[in-house]
Amino acid sequence: MFKDYPDGDLFIAEARREIPFDIKRIYFINNFKDSSAVRGRHAHKKLRQVIICLGGSFDLLLDDGRRRQILKMNDPSIGVLLGNYLWHEMDNFSGDCVILVLAGDHYKESDYIRDYNEFKKRS
Ligand code: TYD
């Protein structure tokens, strides 16, 4: 991150450098209206993604089948790698939360594991 005060902070990430794959898709999530919203609740078979909290905050639960941890995401200079076979859930979104995800492949529903018991069996 460059501190370009007073012109704002500049954040940079390059594919195959800070982001450990070629980026084929990006998506972002904003406009959280319901404080009880929960997103994610799945793992991926092959997909790798990097998730960044651009503004506001949320909680990111990570579960590799053996251990669980919850990260407070509130720093836009931090990208968390969501590797494959990593169950993830997001909740506790602030109203001003903006989440950016950089993905290593196009959207494929067949790559999702949406059932936690199936994830536990495979992980
Ligand atoms: P999903 O990945 O389940 O969202 P989250 O993990 O944030 O809760 O996706 C929600 C819906 O959007 C689901 O029907 C699939 C669709 N979708 C796409 O069509 N393309 C995409 O790139 C993504 C991320 C989701």
mmCIF file of N, CA and C and ligand atoms in Angstrom:
data_model
loop_
_atom_site.group_PDB
_atom_site.id
_atom_site.type_symbol
_atom_site.label_atom_id
_atom_site.label_comp_id
_atom_site.label_asym_id
_atom_site.label_seq_id
_atom_site.Cartn_x
_atom_site.Cartn_y
_atom_site.Cartn_z
ATOM 1 N N MET A 1 0.831 -1.188 0.000
ATOM 2 C CA MET A 1 0.000 0.000 0.000
ATOM 3 C C MET A 1 0.872 1.246 0.000
ATOM 4 N N PHE A 2 0.503 2.203 -0.830
ATOM 5 C CA PHE A 2 1.180 3.488 -0.805
ATOM 6 C C PHE A 2 0.292 4.491 -0.083
ATOM 7 N N LYS A 3 0.868 5.227 0.855
ATOM 8 C CA LYS A 3 0.120 6.285 1.546
ATOM 9 C C LYS A 3 0.307 7.557 0.741
ATOM 10 N N ASP A 4 -0.656 7.888 -0.093
ATOM 11 C CA ASP A 4 -0.534 9.042 -0.976
ATOM 12 C C ASP A 4 -1.207 10.276 -0.391
ATOM 13 N N TYR A 5 -1.202 10.381 0.912
ATOM 14 C CA TYR A 5 -1.852 11.518 1.557
ATOM 15 C C TYR A 5 -1.438 12.830 0.899
ATOM 16 N N PRO A 6 -2.314 13.789 0.532
ATOM 17 C CA PRO A 6 -3.759 13.795 0.793
ATOM 18 C C PRO A 6 -4.592 13.236 -0.347
ATOM 19 N N ASP A 7 -3.997 12.456 -1.236
ATOM 20 C CA ASP A 7 -4.724 11.990 -2.425
ATOM 21 C C ASP A 7 -5.318 10.601 -2.254
ATOM 22 N N GLY A 8 -5.328 10.093 -1.016
ATOM 23 C CA GLY A 8 -5.893 8.758 -0.797
ATOM 24 C C GLY A 8 -4.804 7.716 -0.743
ATOM 25 N N ASP A 9 -5.164 6.523 -0.328
ATOM 26 C CA ASP A 9 -4.211 5.405 -0.264
ATOM 27 C C ASP A 9 -4.376 4.553 -1.517
ATOM 28 N N LEU A 10 -3.298 4.065 -2.047
ATOM 29 C CA LEU A 10 -3.320 3.252 -3.261
ATOM 30 C C LEU A 10 -2.938 1.829 -2.895
ATOM 31 N N PHE A 11 -3.768 0.859 -3.247
ATOM 32 C CA PHE A 11 -3.509 -0.555 -2.944
ATOM 33 C C PHE A 11 -3.302 -1.283 -4.261
ATOM 34 N N ILE A 12 -2.302 -2.134 -4.312
ATOM 35 C CA ILE A 12 -1.948 -2.797 -5.573
ATOM 36 C C ILE A 12 -1.762 -4.288 -5.330
ATOM 37 N N ALA A 13 -2.283 -5.099 -6.236
ATOM 38 C CA ALA A 13 -1.994 -6.527 -6.192
ATOM 39 C C ALA A 13 -1.884 -7.011 -7.629
ATOM 40 N N GLU A 14 -0.865 -7.793 -7.914
ATOM 41 C CA GLU A 14 -0.663 -8.280 -9.269
ATOM 42 C C GLU A 14 -0.761 -9.799 -9.302
ATOM 43 N N ALA A 15 -1.353 -10.287 -10.397
ATOM 44 C CA ALA A 15 -1.495 -11.739 -10.582
ATOM 45 C C ALA A 15 -0.122 -12.394 -10.628
ATOM 46 N N ARG A 16 -0.032 -13.540 -9.998
ATOM 47 C CA ARG A 16 1.214 -14.337 -9.896
ATOM 48 C C ARG A 16 2.291 -13.627 -9.097
ATOM 49 N N ARG A 17 1.936 -12.515 -8.466
ATOM 50 C CA ARG A 17 2.846 -11.878 -7.523
ATOM 51 C C ARG A 17 2.163 -11.941 -6.160
ATOM 52 N N GLU A 18 1.523 -10.864 -5.739
ATOM 53 C CA GLU A 18 0.813 -10.949 -4.448
ATOM 54 C C GLU A 18 -0.346 -11.952 -4.523
ATOM 55 N N ILE A 19 -0.985 -12.023 -5.708
ATOM 56 C CA ILE A 19 -2.085 -12.990 -5.903
ATOM 57 C C ILE A 19 -1.469 -14.230 -6.545
ATOM 58 N N PRO A 20 -1.523 -15.392 -5.870
ATOM 59 C CA PRO A 20 -0.728 -16.531 -6.337
ATOM 60 C C PRO A 20 -1.370 -17.325 -7.475
ATOM 61 N N PHE A 21 -2.109 -16.658 -8.370
ATOM 62 C CA PHE A 21 -2.699 -17.338 -9.523
ATOM 63 C C PHE A 21 -3.085 -16.270 -10.546
ATOM 64 N N ASP A 22 -3.461 -16.712 -11.741
ATOM 65 C CA ASP A 22 -4.001 -15.784 -12.734
ATOM 66 C C ASP A 22 -5.462 -15.498 -12.389
ATOM 67 N N ILE A 23 -5.840 -14.247 -12.422
ATOM 68 C CA ILE A 23 -7.211 -13.876 -12.040
ATOM 69 C C ILE A 23 -8.108 -14.001 -13.266
ATOM 70 N N LYS A 24 -9.150 -14.850 -13.164
ATOM 71 C CA LYS A 24 -10.061 -15.020 -14.305
ATOM 72 C C LYS A 24 -11.412 -14.369 -14.056
ATOM 73 N N ARG A 25 -11.658 -13.974 -12.813
ATOM 74 C CA ARG A 25 -12.985 -13.425 -12.476
ATOM 75 C C ARG A 25 -12.835 -12.576 -11.226
ATOM 76 N N ILE A 26 -13.574 -11.498 -11.177
ATOM 77 C CA ILE A 26 -13.689 -10.765 -9.912
ATOM 78 C C ILE A 26 -15.169 -10.588 -9.615
ATOM 79 N N TYR A 27 -15.498 -10.520 -8.348
ATOM 80 C CA TYR A 27 -16.850 -10.114 -7.962
ATOM 81 C C TYR A 27 -16.766 -9.350 -6.657
ATOM 82 N N PHE A 28 -17.757 -8.524 -6.445
ATOM 83 C CA PHE A 28 -17.777 -7.791 -5.182
ATOM 84 C C PHE A 28 -19.172 -7.808 -4.597
ATOM 85 N N ILE A 29 -19.233 -7.617 -3.299
ATOM 86 C CA ILE A 29 -20.496 -7.698 -2.556
ATOM 87 C C ILE A 29 -20.595 -6.415 -1.723
ATOM 88 N N ASN A 30 -21.728 -5.734 -1.803
ATOM 89 C CA ASN A 30 -21.934 -4.534 -0.992
ATOM 90 C C ASN A 30 -23.397 -4.442 -0.602
ATOM 91 N N ASN A 31 -23.793 -3.336 -0.046
ATOM 92 C CA ASN A 31 -25.203 -3.067 0.212
ATOM 93 C C ASN A 31 -25.806 -4.043 1.215
ATOM 94 N N PHE A 32 -25.118 -4.259 2.315
ATOM 95 C CA PHE A 32 -25.612 -5.186 3.335
ATOM 96 C C PHE A 32 -26.714 -4.501 4.124
ATOM 97 N N LYS A 33 -27.916 -5.059 4.019
ATOM 98 C CA LYS A 33 -29.056 -4.419 4.687
ATOM 99 C C LYS A 33 -29.470 -5.172 5.929
ATOM 100 N N ASP A 34 -29.095 -6.457 5.993
ATOM 101 C CA ASP A 34 -29.581 -7.326 7.067
ATOM 102 C C ASP A 34 -28.385 -7.740 7.918
ATOM 103 N N SER A 35 -28.373 -7.303 9.170
ATOM 104 C CA SER A 35 -27.205 -7.587 10.013
ATOM 105 C C SER A 35 -27.099 -9.081 10.336
ATOM 106 N N SER A 36 -28.164 -9.857 10.070
ATOM 107 C CA SER A 36 -28.075 -11.300 10.332
ATOM 108 C C SER A 36 -27.676 -12.078 9.063
ATOM 109 N N ALA A 37 -27.267 -11.361 8.016
ATOM 110 C CA ALA A 37 -26.907 -12.041 6.760
ATOM 111 C C ALA A 37 -25.709 -12.964 6.953
ATOM 112 N N VAL A 38 -25.743 -14.092 6.277
ATOM 113 C CA VAL A 38 -24.607 -15.031 6.268
ATOM 114 C C VAL A 38 -24.339 -15.390 4.817
ATOM 115 N N ARG A 39 -23.076 -15.334 4.402
ATOM 116 C CA ARG A 39 -22.730 -15.712 3.028
ATOM 117 C C ARG A 39 -21.688 -16.824 3.081
ATOM 118 N N GLY A 40 -21.394 -17.360 1.919
ATOM 119 C CA GLY A 40 -20.406 -18.429 1.861
ATOM 120 C C GLY A 40 -21.060 -19.749 2.227
ATOM 121 N N ARG A 41 -20.603 -20.349 3.320
ATOM 122 C CA ARG A 41 -21.087 -21.676 3.742
ATOM 123 C C ARG A 41 -20.856 -22.698 2.645
ATOM 124 N N HIS A 42 -19.648 -22.680 2.106
ATOM 125 C CA HIS A 42 -19.286 -23.699 1.130
ATOM 126 C C HIS A 42 -17.762 -23.793 1.064
ATOM 127 N N ALA A 43 -17.299 -24.812 0.373
ATOM 128 C CA ALA A 43 -15.879 -24.941 0.019
ATOM 129 C C ALA A 43 -15.829 -25.168 -1.489
ATOM 130 N N HIS A 44 -14.615 -25.084 -2.034
ATOM 131 C CA HIS A 44 -14.454 -25.354 -3.463
ATOM 132 C C HIS A 44 -13.511 -26.532 -3.658
ATOM 133 N N LYS A 45 -13.761 -27.287 -4.707
ATOM 134 C CA LYS A 45 -12.904 -28.453 -4.987
ATOM 135 C C LYS A 45 -11.562 -28.019 -5.564
ATOM 136 N N LYS A 46 -11.586 -27.078 -6.498
ATOM 137 C CA LYS A 46 -10.335 -26.656 -7.161
ATOM 138 C C LYS A 46 -10.066 -25.165 -7.044
ATOM 139 N N LEU A 47 -11.123 -24.378 -6.970
ATOM 140 C CA LEU A 47 -10.979 -22.919 -7.080
ATOM 141 C C LEU A 47 -10.150 -22.343 -5.938
ATOM 142 N N ARG A 48 -9.286 -21.396 -6.297
ATOM 143 C CA ARG A 48 -8.601 -20.581 -5.287
ATOM 144 C C ARG A 48 -9.037 -19.132 -5.466
ATOM 145 N N GLN A 49 -9.228 -18.465 -4.350
ATOM 146 C CA GLN A 49 -9.688 -17.081 -4.386
ATOM 147 C C GLN A 49 -8.931 -16.275 -3.336
ATOM 148 N N VAL A 50 -8.880 -14.962 -3.544
ATOM 149 C CA VAL A 50 -8.381 -14.056 -2.513
ATOM 150 C C VAL A 50 -9.518 -13.107 -2.168
ATOM 151 N N ILE A 51 -9.791 -12.965 -0.873
ATOM 152 C CA ILE A 51 -10.893 -12.129 -0.414
ATOM 153 C C ILE A 51 -10.329 -10.929 0.338
ATOM 154 N N ILE A 52 -10.873 -9.763 0.037
ATOM 155 C CA ILE A 52 -10.373 -8.501 0.595
ATOM 156 C C ILE A 52 -11.570 -7.690 1.083
ATOM 157 N N CYS A 53 -11.455 -7.141 2.269
ATOM 158 C CA CYS A 53 -12.502 -6.244 2.785
ATOM 159 C C CYS A 53 -12.110 -4.816 2.418
ATOM 160 N N LEU A 54 -12.746 -4.259 1.400
ATOM 161 C CA LEU A 54 -12.362 -2.925 0.920
ATOM 162 C C LEU A 54 -12.829 -1.821 1.847
ATOM 163 N N GLY A 55 -13.940 -2.049 2.535
ATOM 164 C CA GLY A 55 -14.461 -1.041 3.454
ATOM 165 C C GLY A 55 -15.329 -1.708 4.498
ATOM 166 N N GLY A 56 -15.530 -1.057 5.637
ATOM 167 C CA GLY A 56 -16.348 -1.646 6.695
ATOM 168 C C GLY A 56 -15.674 -2.878 7.272
ATOM 169 N N SER A 57 -16.467 -3.822 7.721
ATOM 170 C CA SER A 57 -15.887 -5.016 8.355
ATOM 171 C C SER A 57 -16.852 -6.184 8.267
ATOM 172 N N PHE A 58 -16.298 -7.370 8.409
ATOM 173 C CA PHE A 58 -17.107 -8.595 8.558
ATOM 174 C C PHE A 58 -16.239 -9.657 9.219
ATOM 175 N N ASP A 59 -16.873 -10.748 9.648
ATOM 176 C CA ASP A 59 -16.140 -11.877 10.235
ATOM 177 C C ASP A 59 -16.039 -12.987 9.198
ATOM 178 N N LEU A 60 -14.851 -13.544 9.061
ATOM 179 C CA LEU A 60 -14.601 -14.632 8.104
ATOM 180 C C LEU A 60 -14.235 -15.878 8.882
ATOM 181 N N LEU A 61 -15.092 -16.878 8.819
ATOM 182 C CA LEU A 61 -14.803 -18.158 9.459
ATOM 183 C C LEU A 61 -14.147 -19.083 8.440
ATOM 184 N N LEU A 62 -13.021 -19.682 8.837
ATOM 185 C CA LEU A 62 -12.303 -20.622 7.980
ATOM 186 C C LEU A 62 -12.233 -21.970 8.688
ATOM 187 N N ASP A 63 -12.458 -23.044 7.944
ATOM 188 C CA ASP A 63 -12.499 -24.387 8.526
ATOM 189 C C ASP A 63 -11.863 -25.324 7.503
ATOM 190 N N ASP A 64 -10.728 -25.946 7.887
ATOM 191 C CA ASP A 64 -10.061 -26.863 6.949
ATOM 192 C C ASP A 64 -10.434 -28.318 7.225
ATOM 193 N N GLY A 65 -11.453 -28.521 8.043
ATOM 194 C CA GLY A 65 -11.884 -29.876 8.373
ATOM 195 C C GLY A 65 -11.293 -30.356 9.680
ATOM 196 N N ARG A 66 -10.256 -29.699 10.150
ATOM 197 C CA ARG A 66 -9.632 -30.044 11.433
ATOM 198 C C ARG A 66 -9.725 -28.891 12.432
ATOM 199 N N ARG A 67 -9.437 -27.680 11.916
ATOM 200 C CA ARG A 67 -9.454 -26.515 12.810
ATOM 201 C C ARG A 67 -10.332 -25.428 12.220
ATOM 202 N N ARG A 68 -10.880 -24.619 13.129
ATOM 203 C CA ARG A 68 -11.708 -23.480 12.714
ATOM 204 C C ARG A 68 -11.095 -22.217 13.268
ATOM 205 N N GLN A 69 -11.100 -21.151 12.499
ATOM 206 C CA GLN A 69 -10.710 -19.857 13.065
ATOM 207 C C GLN A 69 -11.599 -18.777 12.466
ATOM 208 N N ILE A 70 -11.765 -17.702 13.225
ATOM 209 C CA ILE A 70 -12.563 -16.573 12.749
ATOM 210 C C ILE A 70 -11.654 -15.355 12.665
ATOM 211 N N LEU A 71 -11.591 -14.768 11.470
ATOM 212 C CA LEU A 71 -10.786 -13.563 11.261
ATOM 213 C C LEU A 71 -11.705 -12.362 11.184
ATOM 214 N N LYS A 72 -11.336 -11.297 11.879
ATOM 215 C CA LYS A 72 -12.053 -10.028 11.731
ATOM 216 C C LYS A 72 -11.444 -9.325 10.521
ATOM 217 N N MET A 73 -12.247 -9.144 9.485
ATOM 218 C CA MET A 73 -11.768 -8.523 8.252
ATOM 219 C C MET A 73 -12.165 -7.047 8.278
ATOM 220 N N ASN A 74 -11.168 -6.177 8.399
ATOM 221 C CA ASN A 74 -11.479 -4.743 8.455
ATOM 222 C C ASN A 74 -10.315 -3.887 7.931
ATOM 223 N N ASP A 75 -9.417 -4.532 7.160
ATOM 224 C CA ASP A 75 -8.221 -3.828 6.702
ATOM 225 C C ASP A 75 -8.053 -4.085 5.205
ATOM 226 N N PRO A 76 -8.220 -3.054 4.356
ATOM 227 C CA PRO A 76 -8.169 -3.276 2.911
ATOM 228 C C PRO A 76 -6.786 -3.647 2.380
ATOM 229 N N SER A 77 -5.753 -3.564 3.239
ATOM 230 C CA SER A 77 -4.430 -3.969 2.764
ATOM 231 C C SER A 77 -4.193 -5.467 2.953
ATOM 232 N N ILE A 78 -5.189 -6.177 3.532
ATOM 233 C CA ILE A 78 -5.047 -7.617 3.789
ATOM 234 C C ILE A 78 -5.903 -8.412 2.807
ATOM 235 N N GLY A 79 -5.288 -9.359 2.112
ATOM 236 C CA GLY A 79 -6.024 -10.313 1.292
ATOM 237 C C GLY A 79 -5.853 -11.684 1.902
ATOM 238 N N VAL A 80 -6.948 -12.409 2.066
ATOM 239 C CA VAL A 80 -6.871 -13.764 2.633
ATOM 240 C C VAL A 80 -7.079 -14.769 1.505
ATOM 241 N N LEU A 81 -6.144 -15.710 1.395
ATOM 242 C CA LEU A 81 -6.246 -16.747 0.362
ATOM 243 C C LEU A 81 -7.246 -17.807 0.805
ATOM 244 N N LEU A 82 -8.260 -17.995 -0.015
ATOM 245 C CA LEU A 82 -9.204 -19.087 0.225
ATOM 246 C C LEU A 82 -8.792 -20.222 -0.698
ATOM 247 N N GLY A 83 -8.020 -21.136 -0.160
ATOM 248 C CA GLY A 83 -7.552 -22.269 -0.958
ATOM 249 C C GLY A 83 -8.683 -23.257 -1.183
ATOM 250 N N ASN A 84 -8.395 -24.302 -1.966
ATOM 251 C CA ASN A 84 -9.449 -25.290 -2.178
ATOM 252 C C ASN A 84 -9.632 -26.128 -0.905
ATOM 253 N N TYR A 85 -10.780 -26.768 -0.820
ATOM 254 C CA TYR A 85 -11.155 -27.545 0.371
ATOM 255 C C TYR A 85 -11.022 -26.735 1.657
ATOM 256 N N LEU A 86 -11.412 -25.478 1.600
ATOM 257 C CA LEU A 86 -11.456 -24.637 2.794
ATOM 258 C C LEU A 86 -12.894 -24.121 2.940
ATOM 259 N N TRP A 87 -13.571 -24.646 3.958
ATOM 260 C CA TRP A 87 -14.949 -24.191 4.215
ATOM 261 C C TRP A 87 -14.903 -22.756 4.724
ATOM 262 N N HIS A 88 -15.739 -21.879 4.168
ATOM 263 C CA HIS A 88 -15.713 -20.492 4.640
ATOM 264 C C HIS A 88 -17.131 -19.940 4.779
ATOM 265 N N GLU A 89 -17.283 -19.134 5.787
ATOM 266 C CA GLU A 89 -18.554 -18.483 6.070
ATOM 267 C C GLU A 89 -18.269 -17.027 6.421
ATOM 268 N N MET A 90 -19.138 -16.136 6.010
ATOM 269 C CA MET A 90 -18.972 -14.710 6.321
ATOM 270 C C MET A 90 -20.244 -14.207 6.979
ATOM 271 N N ASP A 91 -20.062 -13.446 8.063
ATOM 272 C CA ASP A 91 -21.225 -12.843 8.705
ATOM 273 C C ASP A 91 -20.797 -11.592 9.483
ATOM 274 N N ASN A 92 -21.723 -11.049 10.261
ATOM 275 C CA ASN A 92 -21.446 -9.854 11.070
ATOM 276 C C ASN A 92 -20.959 -8.675 10.201
ATOM 277 N N PHE A 93 -21.637 -8.492 9.077
ATOM 278 C CA PHE A 93 -21.249 -7.431 8.128
ATOM 279 C C PHE A 93 -21.671 -6.064 8.651
ATOM 280 N N SER A 94 -20.772 -5.098 8.579
ATOM 281 C CA SER A 94 -21.190 -3.726 8.871
ATOM 282 C C SER A 94 -21.984 -3.209 7.664
ATOM 283 N N GLY A 95 -22.820 -2.221 7.881
ATOM 284 C CA GLY A 95 -23.668 -1.716 6.799
ATOM 285 C C GLY A 95 -22.868 -1.153 5.632
ATOM 286 N N ASP A 96 -21.654 -0.671 5.919
ATOM 287 C CA ASP A 96 -20.820 -0.064 4.875
ATOM 288 C C ASP A 96 -19.788 -1.049 4.313
ATOM 289 N N CYS A 97 -19.993 -2.340 4.622
ATOM 290 C CA CYS A 97 -18.999 -3.343 4.200
ATOM 291 C C CYS A 97 -18.982 -3.498 2.668
ATOM 292 N N VAL A 98 -17.775 -3.561 2.111
ATOM 293 C CA VAL A 98 -17.603 -3.856 0.677
ATOM 294 C C VAL A 98 -16.533 -4.938 0.579
ATOM 295 N N ILE A 99 -16.891 -6.050 -0.060
ATOM 296 C CA ILE A 99 -15.981 -7.196 -0.154
ATOM 297 C C ILE A 99 -15.610 -7.416 -1.617
ATOM 298 N N LEU A 100 -14.327 -7.564 -1.873
ATOM 299 C CA LEU A 100 -13.851 -7.873 -3.225
ATOM 300 C C LEU A 100 -13.260 -9.282 -3.214
ATOM 301 N N VAL A 101 -13.607 -10.065 -4.229
ATOM 302 C CA VAL A 101 -13.040 -11.410 -4.355
ATOM 303 C C VAL A 101 -12.376 -11.541 -5.723
ATOM 304 N N LEU A 102 -11.139 -12.015 -5.714
ATOM 305 C CA LEU A 102 -10.382 -12.296 -6.934
ATOM 306 C C LEU A 102 -10.347 -13.814 -7.084
ATOM 307 N N ALA A 103 -10.800 -14.310 -8.203
ATOM 308 C CA ALA A 103 -10.952 -15.763 -8.350
ATOM 309 C C ALA A 103 -10.062 -16.281 -9.474
ATOM 310 N N GLY A 104 -9.560 -17.478 -9.294
ATOM 311 C CA GLY A 104 -8.633 -18.077 -10.251
ATOM 312 C C GLY A 104 -9.323 -18.798 -11.401
ATOM 313 N N ASP A 105 -10.656 -18.813 -11.411
ATOM 314 C CA ASP A 105 -11.357 -19.476 -12.510
ATOM 315 C C ASP A 105 -12.747 -18.854 -12.679
ATOM 316 N N HIS A 106 -13.359 -19.182 -13.801
ATOM 317 C CA HIS A 106 -14.723 -18.729 -14.039
ATOM 318 C C HIS A 106 -15.673 -19.445 -13.085
ATOM 319 N N TYR A 107 -16.898 -18.951 -13.008
ATOM 320 C CA TYR A 107 -17.898 -19.555 -12.122
ATOM 321 C C TYR A 107 -18.290 -20.938 -12.623
ATOM 322 N N LYS A 108 -18.233 -21.898 -11.697
ATOM 323 C CA LYS A 108 -18.653 -23.273 -12.030
ATOM 324 C C LYS A 108 -19.357 -23.856 -10.821
ATOM 325 N N GLU A 109 -20.644 -24.038 -10.913
ATOM 326 C CA GLU A 109 -21.380 -24.566 -9.745
ATOM 327 C C GLU A 109 -20.861 -25.960 -9.371
ATOM 328 N N SER A 110 -20.379 -26.717 -10.363
ATOM 329 C CA SER A 110 -19.907 -28.085 -10.067
ATOM 330 C C SER A 110 -18.651 -28.095 -9.196
ATOM 331 N N ASP A 111 -18.016 -26.939 -9.033
ATOM 332 C CA ASP A 111 -16.812 -26.866 -8.190
ATOM 333 C C ASP A 111 -17.155 -26.623 -6.712
ATOM 334 N N TYR A 112 -18.429 -26.334 -6.444
ATOM 335 C CA TYR A 112 -18.829 -26.018 -5.056
ATOM 336 C C TYR A 112 -19.089 -27.291 -4.252
ATOM 337 N N ILE A 113 -18.744 -27.267 -2.973
ATOM 338 C CA ILE A 113 -19.247 -28.264 -2.012
ATOM 339 C C ILE A 113 -20.097 -27.455 -1.039
ATOM 340 N N ARG A 114 -21.393 -27.619 -1.112
ATOM 341 C CA ARG A 114 -22.282 -26.794 -0.292
ATOM 342 C C ARG A 114 -22.806 -27.534 0.933
ATOM 343 N N ASP A 115 -22.491 -28.826 1.015
ATOM 344 C CA ASP A 115 -22.966 -29.628 2.142
ATOM 345 C C ASP A 115 -21.799 -29.856 3.112
ATOM 346 N N TYR A 116 -21.972 -29.412 4.360
ATOM 347 C CA TYR A 116 -20.842 -29.479 5.304
ATOM 348 C C TYR A 116 -20.415 -30.919 5.576
ATOM 349 N N ASN A 117 -21.368 -31.848 5.654
ATOM 350 C CA ASN A 117 -20.997 -33.248 5.920
ATOM 351 C C ASN A 117 -20.183 -33.823 4.765
ATOM 352 N N GLU A 118 -20.561 -33.443 3.543
ATOM 353 C CA GLU A 118 -19.790 -33.900 2.376
ATOM 354 C C GLU A 118 -18.371 -33.310 2.444
ATOM 355 N N PHE A 119 -18.285 -32.024 2.813
ATOM 356 C CA PHE A 119 -16.968 -31.384 2.954
ATOM 357 C C PHE A 119 -16.119 -32.136 3.983
ATOM 358 N N LYS A 120 -16.720 -32.480 5.131
ATOM 359 C CA LYS A 120 -15.971 -33.157 6.199
ATOM 360 C C LYS A 120 -15.461 -34.511 5.719
ATOM 361 N N LYS A 121 -16.265 -35.202 4.935
ATOM 362 C CA LYS A 121 -15.854 -36.516 4.416
ATOM 363 C C LYS A 121 -14.661 -36.396 3.473
ATOM 364 N N ARG A 122 -14.655 -35.307 2.683
ATOM 365 C CA ARG A 122 -13.629 -35.162 1.634
ATOM 366 C C ARG A 122 -12.360 -34.479 2.123
ATOM 367 N N SER A 123 -12.450 -33.724 3.238
ATOM 368 C CA SER A 123 -11.298 -32.888 3.606
ATOM 369 C C SER A 123 -10.296 -33.658 4.467
HETATM 370 P P1 TYD B 1 -22.444 -17.856 -3.835
HETATM 371 O O1 TYD B 1 -21.068 -18.143 -4.311
HETATM 372 O O2 TYD B 1 -23.192 -18.987 -3.172
HETATM 373 O O3 TYD B 1 -22.430 -16.592 -2.863
HETATM 374 P P2 TYD B 1 -21.812 -16.406 -1.411
HETATM 375 O O4 TYD B 1 -20.757 -17.445 -1.185
HETATM 376 O O5 TYD B 1 -21.234 -15.035 -1.419
HETATM 377 O O6 TYD B 1 -22.928 -16.521 -0.434
HETATM 378 O O7 TYD B 1 -23.281 -17.303 -5.046
HETATM 379 C C1 TYD B 1 -24.590 -16.775 -4.899
HETATM 380 C C2 TYD B 1 -25.334 -16.968 -6.209
HETATM 381 O O8 TYD B 1 -24.698 -16.230 -7.246
HETATM 382 C C3 TYD B 1 -25.361 -18.437 -6.645
HETATM 383 O O9 TYD B 1 -26.646 -18.690 -7.195
HETATM 384 C C4 TYD B 1 -24.335 -18.515 -7.734
HETATM 385 C C5 TYD B 1 -24.294 -17.107 -8.305
HETATM 386 N N1 TYD B 1 -22.946 -16.717 -8.766
HETATM 387 C C6 TYD B 1 -22.671 -16.634 -10.109
HETATM 388 O O10 TYD B 1 -23.535 -16.884 -10.963
HETATM 389 N N2 TYD B 1 -21.409 -16.273 -10.501
HETATM 390 C C7 TYD B 1 -20.437 -15.994 -9.612
HETATM 391 O O11 TYD B 1 -19.287 -15.647 -10.015
HETATM 392 C C8 TYD B 1 -20.730 -16.097 -8.201
HETATM 393 C C9 TYD B 1 -19.680 -15.813 -7.165
HETATM 394 C C10 TYD B 1 -21.995 -16.454 -7.832
#
